[in-house]
PDB file of C-alpha atoms in Angstrom:
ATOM      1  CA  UNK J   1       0.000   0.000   0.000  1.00 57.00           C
ATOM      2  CA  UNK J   2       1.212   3.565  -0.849  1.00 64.00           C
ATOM      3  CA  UNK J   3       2.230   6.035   2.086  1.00 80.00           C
ATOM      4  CA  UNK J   4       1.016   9.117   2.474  1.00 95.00           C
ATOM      5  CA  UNK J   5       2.704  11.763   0.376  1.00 96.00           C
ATOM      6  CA  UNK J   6       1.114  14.937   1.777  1.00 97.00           C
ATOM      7  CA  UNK J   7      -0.796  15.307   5.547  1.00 98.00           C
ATOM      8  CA  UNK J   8      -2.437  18.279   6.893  1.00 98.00           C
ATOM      9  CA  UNK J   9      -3.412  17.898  10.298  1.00 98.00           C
ATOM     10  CA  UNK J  10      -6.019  21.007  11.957  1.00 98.00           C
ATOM     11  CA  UNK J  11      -3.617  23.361   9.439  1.00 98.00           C
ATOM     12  CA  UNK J  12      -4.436  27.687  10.000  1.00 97.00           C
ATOM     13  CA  UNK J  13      -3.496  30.286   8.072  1.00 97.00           C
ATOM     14  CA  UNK J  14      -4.502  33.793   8.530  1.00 95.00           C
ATOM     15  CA  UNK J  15      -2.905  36.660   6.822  1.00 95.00           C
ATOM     16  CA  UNK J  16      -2.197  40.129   8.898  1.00 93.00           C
ATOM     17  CA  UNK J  17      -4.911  42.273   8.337  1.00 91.00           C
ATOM     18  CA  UNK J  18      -7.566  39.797   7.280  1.00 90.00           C
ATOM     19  CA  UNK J  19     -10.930  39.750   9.424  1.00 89.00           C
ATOM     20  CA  UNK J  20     -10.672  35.792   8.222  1.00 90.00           C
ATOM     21  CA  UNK J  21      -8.597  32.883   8.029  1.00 94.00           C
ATOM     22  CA  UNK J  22      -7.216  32.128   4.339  1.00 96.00           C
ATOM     23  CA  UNK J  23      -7.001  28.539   5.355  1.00 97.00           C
ATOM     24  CA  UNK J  24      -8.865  27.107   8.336  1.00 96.00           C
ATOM     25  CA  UNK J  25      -8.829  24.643  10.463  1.00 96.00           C
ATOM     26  CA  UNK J  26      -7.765  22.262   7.363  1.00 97.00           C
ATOM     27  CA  UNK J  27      -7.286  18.206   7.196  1.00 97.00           C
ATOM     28  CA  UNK J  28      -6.590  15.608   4.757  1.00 97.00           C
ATOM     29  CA  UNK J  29      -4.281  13.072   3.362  1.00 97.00           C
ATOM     30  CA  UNK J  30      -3.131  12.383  -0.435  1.00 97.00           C
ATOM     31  CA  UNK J  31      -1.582   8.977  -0.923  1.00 96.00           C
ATOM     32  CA  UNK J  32       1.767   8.463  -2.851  1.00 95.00           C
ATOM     33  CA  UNK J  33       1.310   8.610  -6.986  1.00 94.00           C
ATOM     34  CA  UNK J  34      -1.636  10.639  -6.303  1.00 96.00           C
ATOM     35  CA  UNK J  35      -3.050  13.854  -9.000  1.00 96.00           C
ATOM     36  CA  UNK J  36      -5.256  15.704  -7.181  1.00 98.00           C
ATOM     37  CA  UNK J  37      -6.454  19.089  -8.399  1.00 97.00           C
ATOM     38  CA  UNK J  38      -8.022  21.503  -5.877  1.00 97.00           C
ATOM     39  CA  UNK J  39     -10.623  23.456  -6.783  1.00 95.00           C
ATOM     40  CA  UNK J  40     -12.499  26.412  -6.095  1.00 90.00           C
ATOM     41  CA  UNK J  41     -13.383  30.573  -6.600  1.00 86.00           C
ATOM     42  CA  UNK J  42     -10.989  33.168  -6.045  1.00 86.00           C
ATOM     43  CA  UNK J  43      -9.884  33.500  -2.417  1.00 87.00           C
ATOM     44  CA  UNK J  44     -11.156  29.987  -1.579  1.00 91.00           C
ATOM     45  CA  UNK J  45      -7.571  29.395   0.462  1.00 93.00           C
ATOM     46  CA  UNK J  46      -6.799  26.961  -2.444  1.00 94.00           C
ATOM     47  CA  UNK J  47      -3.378  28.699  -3.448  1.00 94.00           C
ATOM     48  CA  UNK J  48      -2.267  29.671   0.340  1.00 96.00           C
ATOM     49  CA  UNK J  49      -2.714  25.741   1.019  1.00 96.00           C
ATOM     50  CA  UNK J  50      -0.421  24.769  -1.631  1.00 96.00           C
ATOM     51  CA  UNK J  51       2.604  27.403  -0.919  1.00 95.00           C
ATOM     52  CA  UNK J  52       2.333  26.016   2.673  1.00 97.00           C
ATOM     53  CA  UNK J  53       3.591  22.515   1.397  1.00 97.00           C
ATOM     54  CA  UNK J  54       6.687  23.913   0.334  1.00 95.00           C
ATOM     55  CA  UNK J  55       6.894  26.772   3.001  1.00 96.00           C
ATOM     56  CA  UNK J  56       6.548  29.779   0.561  1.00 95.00           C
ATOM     57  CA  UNK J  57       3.754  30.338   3.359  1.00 96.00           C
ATOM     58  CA  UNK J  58       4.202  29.428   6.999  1.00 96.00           C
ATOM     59  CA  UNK J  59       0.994  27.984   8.874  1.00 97.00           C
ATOM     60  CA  UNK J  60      -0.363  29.577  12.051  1.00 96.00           C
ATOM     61  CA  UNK J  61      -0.978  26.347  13.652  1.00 96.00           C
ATOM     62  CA  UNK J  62      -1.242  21.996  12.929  1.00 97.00           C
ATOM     63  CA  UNK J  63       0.598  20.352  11.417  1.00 97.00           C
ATOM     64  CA  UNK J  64       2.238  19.416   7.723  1.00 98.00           C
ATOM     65  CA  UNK J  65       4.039  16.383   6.569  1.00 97.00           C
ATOM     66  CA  UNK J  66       5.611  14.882   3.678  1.00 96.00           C
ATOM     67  CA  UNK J  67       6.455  11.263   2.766  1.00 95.00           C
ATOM     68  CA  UNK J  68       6.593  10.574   7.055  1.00 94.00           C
ATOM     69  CA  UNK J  69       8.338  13.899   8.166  1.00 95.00           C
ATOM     70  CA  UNK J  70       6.852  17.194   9.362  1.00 96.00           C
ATOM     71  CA  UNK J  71       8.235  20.048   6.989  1.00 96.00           C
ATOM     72  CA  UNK J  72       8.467  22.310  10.236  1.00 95.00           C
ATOM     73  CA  UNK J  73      11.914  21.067  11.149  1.00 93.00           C
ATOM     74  CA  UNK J  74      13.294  20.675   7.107  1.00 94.00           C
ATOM     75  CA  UNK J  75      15.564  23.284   5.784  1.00 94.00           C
ATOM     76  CA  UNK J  76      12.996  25.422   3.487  1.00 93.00           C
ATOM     77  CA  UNK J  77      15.743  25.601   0.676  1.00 90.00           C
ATOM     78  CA  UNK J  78      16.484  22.113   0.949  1.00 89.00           C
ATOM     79  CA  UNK J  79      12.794  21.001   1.336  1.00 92.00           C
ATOM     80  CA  UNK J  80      11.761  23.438  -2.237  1.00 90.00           C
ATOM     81  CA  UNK J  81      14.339  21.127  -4.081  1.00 85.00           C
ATOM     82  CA  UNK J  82      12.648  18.298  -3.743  1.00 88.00           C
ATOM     83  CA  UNK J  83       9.835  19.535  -4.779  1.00 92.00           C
ATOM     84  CA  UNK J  84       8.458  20.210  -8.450  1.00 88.00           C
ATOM     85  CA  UNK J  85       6.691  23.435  -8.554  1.00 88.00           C
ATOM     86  CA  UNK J  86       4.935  25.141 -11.553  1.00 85.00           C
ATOM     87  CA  UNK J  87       3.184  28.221 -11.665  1.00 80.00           C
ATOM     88  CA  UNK J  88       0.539  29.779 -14.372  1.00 72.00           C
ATOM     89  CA  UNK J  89       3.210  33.328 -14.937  1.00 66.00           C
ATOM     90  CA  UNK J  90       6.058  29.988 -15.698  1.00 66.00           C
ATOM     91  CA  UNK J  91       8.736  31.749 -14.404  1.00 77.00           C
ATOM     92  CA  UNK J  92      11.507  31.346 -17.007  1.00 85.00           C
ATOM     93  CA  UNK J  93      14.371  32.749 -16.715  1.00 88.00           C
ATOM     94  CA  UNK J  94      14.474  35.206 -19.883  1.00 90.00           C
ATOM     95  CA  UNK J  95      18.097  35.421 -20.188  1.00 93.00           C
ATOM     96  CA  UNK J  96      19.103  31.661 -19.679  1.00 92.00           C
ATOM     97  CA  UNK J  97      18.531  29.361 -22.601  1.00 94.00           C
ATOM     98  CA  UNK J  98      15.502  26.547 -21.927  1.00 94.00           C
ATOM     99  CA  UNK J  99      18.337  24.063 -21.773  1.00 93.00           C
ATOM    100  CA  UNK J 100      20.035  26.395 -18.919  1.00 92.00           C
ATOM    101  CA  UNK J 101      16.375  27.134 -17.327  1.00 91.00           C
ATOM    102  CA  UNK J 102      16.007  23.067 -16.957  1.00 91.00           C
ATOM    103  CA  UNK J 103      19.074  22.395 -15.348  1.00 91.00           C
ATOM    104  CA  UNK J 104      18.827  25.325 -12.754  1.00 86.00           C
ATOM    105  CA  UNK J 105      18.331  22.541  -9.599  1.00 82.00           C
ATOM    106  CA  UNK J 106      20.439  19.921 -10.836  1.00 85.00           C
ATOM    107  CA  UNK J 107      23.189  22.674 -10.718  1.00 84.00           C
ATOM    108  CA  UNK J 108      22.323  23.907  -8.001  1.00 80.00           C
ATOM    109  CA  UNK J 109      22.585  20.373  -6.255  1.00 80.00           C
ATOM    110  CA  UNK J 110      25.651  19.848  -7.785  1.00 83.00           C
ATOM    111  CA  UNK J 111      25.294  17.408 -11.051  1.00 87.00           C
ATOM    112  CA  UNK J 112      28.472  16.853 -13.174  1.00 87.00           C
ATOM    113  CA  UNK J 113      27.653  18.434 -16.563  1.00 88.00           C
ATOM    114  CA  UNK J 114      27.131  15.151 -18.318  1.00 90.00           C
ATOM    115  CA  UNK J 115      24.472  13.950 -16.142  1.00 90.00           C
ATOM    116  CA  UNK J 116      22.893  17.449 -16.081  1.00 90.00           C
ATOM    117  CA  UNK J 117      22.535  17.409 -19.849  1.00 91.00           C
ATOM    118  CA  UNK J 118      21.282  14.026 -20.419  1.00 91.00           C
ATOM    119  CA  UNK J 119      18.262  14.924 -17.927  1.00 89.00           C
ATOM    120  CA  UNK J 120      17.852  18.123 -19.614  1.00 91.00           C
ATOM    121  CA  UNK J 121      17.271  16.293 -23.188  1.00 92.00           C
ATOM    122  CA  UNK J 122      15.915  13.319 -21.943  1.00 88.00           C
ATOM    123  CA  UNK J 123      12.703  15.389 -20.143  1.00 87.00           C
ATOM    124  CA  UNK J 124      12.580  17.993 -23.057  1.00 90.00           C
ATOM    125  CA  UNK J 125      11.996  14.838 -24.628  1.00 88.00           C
ATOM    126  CA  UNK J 126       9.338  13.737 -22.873  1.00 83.00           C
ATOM    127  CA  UNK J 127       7.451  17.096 -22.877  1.00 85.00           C
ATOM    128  CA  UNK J 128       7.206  16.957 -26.471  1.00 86.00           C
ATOM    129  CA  UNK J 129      10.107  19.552 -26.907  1.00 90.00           C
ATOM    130  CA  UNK J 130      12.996  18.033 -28.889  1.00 92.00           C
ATOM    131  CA  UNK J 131      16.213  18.865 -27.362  1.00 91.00           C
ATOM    132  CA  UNK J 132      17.875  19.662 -30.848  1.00 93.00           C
ATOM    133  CA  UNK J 133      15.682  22.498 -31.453  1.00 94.00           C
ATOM    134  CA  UNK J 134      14.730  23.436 -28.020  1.00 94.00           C
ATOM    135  CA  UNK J 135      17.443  23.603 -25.977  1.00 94.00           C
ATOM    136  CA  UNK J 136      19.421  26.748 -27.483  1.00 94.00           C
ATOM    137  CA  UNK J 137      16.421  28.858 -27.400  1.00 94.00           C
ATOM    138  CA  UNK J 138      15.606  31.812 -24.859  1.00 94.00           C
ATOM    139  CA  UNK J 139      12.118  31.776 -23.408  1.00 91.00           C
ATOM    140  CA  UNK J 140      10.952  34.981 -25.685  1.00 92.00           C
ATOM    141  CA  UNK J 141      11.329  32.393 -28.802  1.00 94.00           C
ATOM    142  CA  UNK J 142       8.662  29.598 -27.425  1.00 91.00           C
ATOM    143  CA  UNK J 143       5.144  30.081 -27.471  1.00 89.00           C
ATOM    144  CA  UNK J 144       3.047  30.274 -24.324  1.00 86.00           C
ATOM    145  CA  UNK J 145       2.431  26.606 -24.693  1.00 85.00           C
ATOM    146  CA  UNK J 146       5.901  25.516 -25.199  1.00 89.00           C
ATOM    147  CA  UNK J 147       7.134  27.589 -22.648  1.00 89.00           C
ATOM    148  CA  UNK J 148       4.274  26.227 -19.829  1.00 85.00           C
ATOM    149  CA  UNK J 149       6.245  22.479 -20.853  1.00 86.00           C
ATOM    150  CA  UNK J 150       9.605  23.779 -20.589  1.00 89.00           C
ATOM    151  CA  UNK J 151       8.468  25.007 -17.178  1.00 87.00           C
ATOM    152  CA  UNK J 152       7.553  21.290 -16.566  1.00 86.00           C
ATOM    153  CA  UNK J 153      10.152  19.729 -17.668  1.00 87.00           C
ATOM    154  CA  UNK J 154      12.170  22.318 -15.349  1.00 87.00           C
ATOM    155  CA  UNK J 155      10.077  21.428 -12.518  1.00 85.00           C
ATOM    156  CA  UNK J 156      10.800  17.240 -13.290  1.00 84.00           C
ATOM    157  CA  UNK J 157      14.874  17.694 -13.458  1.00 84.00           C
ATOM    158  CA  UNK J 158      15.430  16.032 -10.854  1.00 81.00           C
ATOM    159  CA  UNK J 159      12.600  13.570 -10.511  1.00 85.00           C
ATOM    160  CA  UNK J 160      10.786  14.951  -7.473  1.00 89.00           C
ATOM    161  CA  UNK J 161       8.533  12.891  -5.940  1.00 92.00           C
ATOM    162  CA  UNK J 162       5.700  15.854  -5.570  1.00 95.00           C
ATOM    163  CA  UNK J 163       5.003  17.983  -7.855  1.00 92.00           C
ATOM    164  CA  UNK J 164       2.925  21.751  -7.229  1.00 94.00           C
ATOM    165  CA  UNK J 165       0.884  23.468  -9.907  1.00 91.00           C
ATOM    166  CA  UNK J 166      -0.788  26.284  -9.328  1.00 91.00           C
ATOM    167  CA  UNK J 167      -3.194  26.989 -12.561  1.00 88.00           C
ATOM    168  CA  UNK J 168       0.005  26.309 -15.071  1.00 85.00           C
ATOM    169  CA  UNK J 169      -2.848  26.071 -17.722  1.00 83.00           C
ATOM    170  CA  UNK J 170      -4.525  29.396 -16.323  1.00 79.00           C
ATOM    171  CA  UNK J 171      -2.938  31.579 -19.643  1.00 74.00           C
ATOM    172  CA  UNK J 172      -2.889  29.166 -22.467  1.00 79.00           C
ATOM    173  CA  UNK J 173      -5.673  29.152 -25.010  1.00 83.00           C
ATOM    174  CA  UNK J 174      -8.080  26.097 -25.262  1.00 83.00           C
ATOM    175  CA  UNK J 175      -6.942  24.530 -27.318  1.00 83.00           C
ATOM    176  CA  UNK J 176      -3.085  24.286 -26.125  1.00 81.00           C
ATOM    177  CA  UNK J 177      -4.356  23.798 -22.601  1.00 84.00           C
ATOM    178  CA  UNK J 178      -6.345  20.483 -23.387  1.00 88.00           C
ATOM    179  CA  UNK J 179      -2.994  18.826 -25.160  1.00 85.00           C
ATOM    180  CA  UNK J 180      -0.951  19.868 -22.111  1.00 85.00           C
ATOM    181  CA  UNK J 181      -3.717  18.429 -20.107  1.00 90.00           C
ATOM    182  CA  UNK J 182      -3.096  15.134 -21.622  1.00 88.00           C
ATOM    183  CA  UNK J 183       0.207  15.293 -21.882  1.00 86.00           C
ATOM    184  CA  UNK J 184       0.704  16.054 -18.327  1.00 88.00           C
ATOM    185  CA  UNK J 185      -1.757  12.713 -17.681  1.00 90.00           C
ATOM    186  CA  UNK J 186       0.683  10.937 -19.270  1.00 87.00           C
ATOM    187  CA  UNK J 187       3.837  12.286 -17.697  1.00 86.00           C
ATOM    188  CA  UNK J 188       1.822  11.687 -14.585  1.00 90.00           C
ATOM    189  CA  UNK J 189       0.868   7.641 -15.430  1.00 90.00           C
ATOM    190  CA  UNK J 190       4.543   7.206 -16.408  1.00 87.00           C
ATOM    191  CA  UNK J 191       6.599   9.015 -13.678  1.00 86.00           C
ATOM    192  CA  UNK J 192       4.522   8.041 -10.901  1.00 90.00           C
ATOM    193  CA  UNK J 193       4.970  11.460  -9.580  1.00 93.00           C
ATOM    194  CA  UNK J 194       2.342  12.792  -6.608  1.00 96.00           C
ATOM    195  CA  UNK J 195       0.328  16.196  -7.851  1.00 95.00           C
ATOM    196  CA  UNK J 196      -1.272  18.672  -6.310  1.00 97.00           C
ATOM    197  CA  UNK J 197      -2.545  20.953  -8.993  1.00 95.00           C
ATOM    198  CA  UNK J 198      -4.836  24.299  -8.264  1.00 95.00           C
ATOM    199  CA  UNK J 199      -7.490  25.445 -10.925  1.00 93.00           C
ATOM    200  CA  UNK J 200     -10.927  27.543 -10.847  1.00 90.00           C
ATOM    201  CA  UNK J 201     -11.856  25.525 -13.867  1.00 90.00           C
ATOM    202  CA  UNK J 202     -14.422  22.354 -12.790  1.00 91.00           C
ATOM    203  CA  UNK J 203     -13.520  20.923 -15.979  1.00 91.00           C
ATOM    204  CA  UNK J 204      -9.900  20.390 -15.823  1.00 93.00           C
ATOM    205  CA  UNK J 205     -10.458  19.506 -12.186  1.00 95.00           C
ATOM    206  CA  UNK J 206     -12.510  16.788 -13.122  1.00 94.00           C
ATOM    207  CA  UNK J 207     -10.630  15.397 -16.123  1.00 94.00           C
ATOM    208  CA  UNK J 208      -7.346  15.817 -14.106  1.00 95.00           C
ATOM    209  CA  UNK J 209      -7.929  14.674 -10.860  1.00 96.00           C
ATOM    210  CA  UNK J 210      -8.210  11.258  -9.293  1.00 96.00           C
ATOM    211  CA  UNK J 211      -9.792  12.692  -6.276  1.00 97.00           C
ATOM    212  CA  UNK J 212     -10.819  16.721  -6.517  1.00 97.00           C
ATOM    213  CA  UNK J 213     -10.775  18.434  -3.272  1.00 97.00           C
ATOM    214  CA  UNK J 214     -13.716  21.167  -3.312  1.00 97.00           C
ATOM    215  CA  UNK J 215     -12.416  24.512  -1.562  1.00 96.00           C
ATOM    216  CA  UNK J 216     -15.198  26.970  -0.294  1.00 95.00           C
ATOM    217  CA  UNK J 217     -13.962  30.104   2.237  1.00 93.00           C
ATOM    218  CA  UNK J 218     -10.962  28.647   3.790  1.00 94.00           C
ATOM    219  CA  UNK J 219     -12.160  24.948   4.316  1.00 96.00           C
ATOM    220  CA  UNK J 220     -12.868  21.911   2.477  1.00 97.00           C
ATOM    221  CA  UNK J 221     -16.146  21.318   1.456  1.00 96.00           C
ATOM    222  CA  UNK J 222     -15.765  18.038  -0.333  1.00 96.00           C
ATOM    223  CA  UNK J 223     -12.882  15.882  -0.993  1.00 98.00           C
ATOM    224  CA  UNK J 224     -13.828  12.643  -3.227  1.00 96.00           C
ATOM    225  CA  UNK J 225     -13.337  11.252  -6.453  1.00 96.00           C
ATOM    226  CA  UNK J 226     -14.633  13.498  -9.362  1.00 94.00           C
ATOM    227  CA  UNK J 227     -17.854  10.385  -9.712  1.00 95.00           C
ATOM    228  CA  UNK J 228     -18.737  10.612  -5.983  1.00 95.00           C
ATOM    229  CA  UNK J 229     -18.682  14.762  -6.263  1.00 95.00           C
ATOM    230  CA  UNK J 230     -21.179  14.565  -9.164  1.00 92.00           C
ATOM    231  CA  UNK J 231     -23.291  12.585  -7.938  1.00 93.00           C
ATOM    232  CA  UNK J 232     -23.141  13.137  -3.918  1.00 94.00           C
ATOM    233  CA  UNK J 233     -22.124  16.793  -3.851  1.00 94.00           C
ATOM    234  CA  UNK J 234     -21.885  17.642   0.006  1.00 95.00           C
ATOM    235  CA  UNK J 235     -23.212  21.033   0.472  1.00 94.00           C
ATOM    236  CA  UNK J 236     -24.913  23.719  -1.780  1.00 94.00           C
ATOM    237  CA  UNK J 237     -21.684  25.443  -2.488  1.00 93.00           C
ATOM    238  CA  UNK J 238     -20.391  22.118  -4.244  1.00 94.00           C
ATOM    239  CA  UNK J 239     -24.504  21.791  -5.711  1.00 94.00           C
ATOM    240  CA  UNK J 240     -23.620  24.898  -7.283  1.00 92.00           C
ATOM    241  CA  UNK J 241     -20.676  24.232  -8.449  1.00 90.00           C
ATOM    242  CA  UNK J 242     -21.833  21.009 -10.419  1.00 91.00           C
ATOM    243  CA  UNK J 243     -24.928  23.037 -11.741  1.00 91.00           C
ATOM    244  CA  UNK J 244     -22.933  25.504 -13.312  1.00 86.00           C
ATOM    245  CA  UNK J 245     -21.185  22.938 -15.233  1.00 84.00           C
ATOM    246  CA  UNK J 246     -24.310  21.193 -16.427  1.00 85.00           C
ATOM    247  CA  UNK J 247     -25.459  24.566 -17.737  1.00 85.00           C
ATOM    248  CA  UNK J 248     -22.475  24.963 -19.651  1.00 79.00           C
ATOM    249  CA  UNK J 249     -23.192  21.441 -21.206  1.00 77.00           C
ATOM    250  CA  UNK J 250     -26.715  22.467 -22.043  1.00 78.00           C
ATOM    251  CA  UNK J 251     -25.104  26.281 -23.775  1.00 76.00           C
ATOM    252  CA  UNK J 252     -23.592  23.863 -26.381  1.00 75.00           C
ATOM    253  CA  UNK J 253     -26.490  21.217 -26.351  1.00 75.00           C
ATOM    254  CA  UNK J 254     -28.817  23.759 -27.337  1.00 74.00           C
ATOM    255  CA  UNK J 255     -26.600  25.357 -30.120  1.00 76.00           C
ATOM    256  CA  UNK J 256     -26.077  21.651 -31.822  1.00 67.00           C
TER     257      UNK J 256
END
């Protein structure tokens, strides 16, 4: 049986100023080789929960663990390396080449060159960016969509065993975002690799997730598989949620 990769335990997080807590009173546990997408509005608590896996954010109280240890003790620099973390702006660095971008934590954990490279081409590989023709360019010369898998493939370099996306797909257009959906499905099925991926989108959650975890002012309203949510949704907010995507369904019904 799989461990636990991630454990929240009665996890707080208010920020100064704010009349309520961002994250409250939160608890659950994702199992190793996990994808689970979190979703909910804007302000929900859904993004402050996932920088508090890899301390970008500090809890006000409970407890977090990963893979058996609390993250409370763990260097934070130390901790972030071993952890894969994509964001929706990518974060590229414009002046390094995407070869250069990919190998930023393998350097920084000291690889020999040789191994650094052959992980570099090997995983723009596997994003569906040839190395040949990939690997000399800056970021300005990729597209949106090929710089969101460079990003990836940046946040894989060193074969983390969890992986943090908060909306990566958030800026692509539709029809981009639903190949890197799959593709990252596939990465996913291959490496093994435990996600927790943020959207606002109750489609990708669904097609994404293998449970979906239903975020509604600070605390979890429902946290099942995306069959059990649709057909058992736990409160109104989560009603409401599934009735807005059925209306969307009938927009395109009605114009067929």
């Amino acid at each position: 049986m799989a461990q636990a990769a991630v454990v929240f335990e009665n996890v707080s997080k208010r920020f100064p100023g704010a009349n309520y807590a961002a994250v409250n009173q939160v608890s659950f546990s994702v199992q190793e080789g996990e994808f689970i997408t979190i979703l909910g509005s804007s302000g929900c608590g859904k993004t402050t929960l996932l920088k508090m896996v890899n301390r970008l954010y500090e809890p006000d109280s409970g407890t977090i663990t990963l893979f058996g240890k609390g993250i409370a003790t763990q260097n934070p620099v130390q901790l972030r390396r071993n952890i894969g973390y994509v964001i929706q702006q990518i974060g590229l660095f414009p002046h390094m080449t995407i070869e250069q971008n990919v190998a930023t934590v393998p350097s920084l954990l000291g690889w020999d060159n040789k191994k650094t490279r052959e992980r570099c081409h090997q995983l723009l590989e596997l994003v569906g960016l040839p190395a040949a023709e990939f690997s000399p360019r800056f970021p300005h010369q990729l597209s949106g969509g090929q710089q969101q898998r460079a990003g990836l493939a940046r946040a894989l370099a060193t074969q983390p065993p969890l992986l943090l996306m908060d909306e990566p797909f958030g800026a692509i257009d539709a029809i981009t975002r639903l190949g890197l959906q799959d593709e990252l499905l596939r990465l996913q099925k291959q490496l093994g690799t435990t996600i927790l991926f943020v959207t606002h989108d109750i489609n990708e959650a669904f097609r994404l997730g293998d449970r979906v975890m239903v975020m509604n002012e600070g605390q979890i309203s429902q946290f099942e598989t995306p069959k059990n949510i649709l057909h058992h949704p736990a409160d109104p907010f989560v009603a409401r949620l599934i009735a807005s995507a059925r209306q969307q369904e009938a927009f395109w019904e009605d114009l067929a």
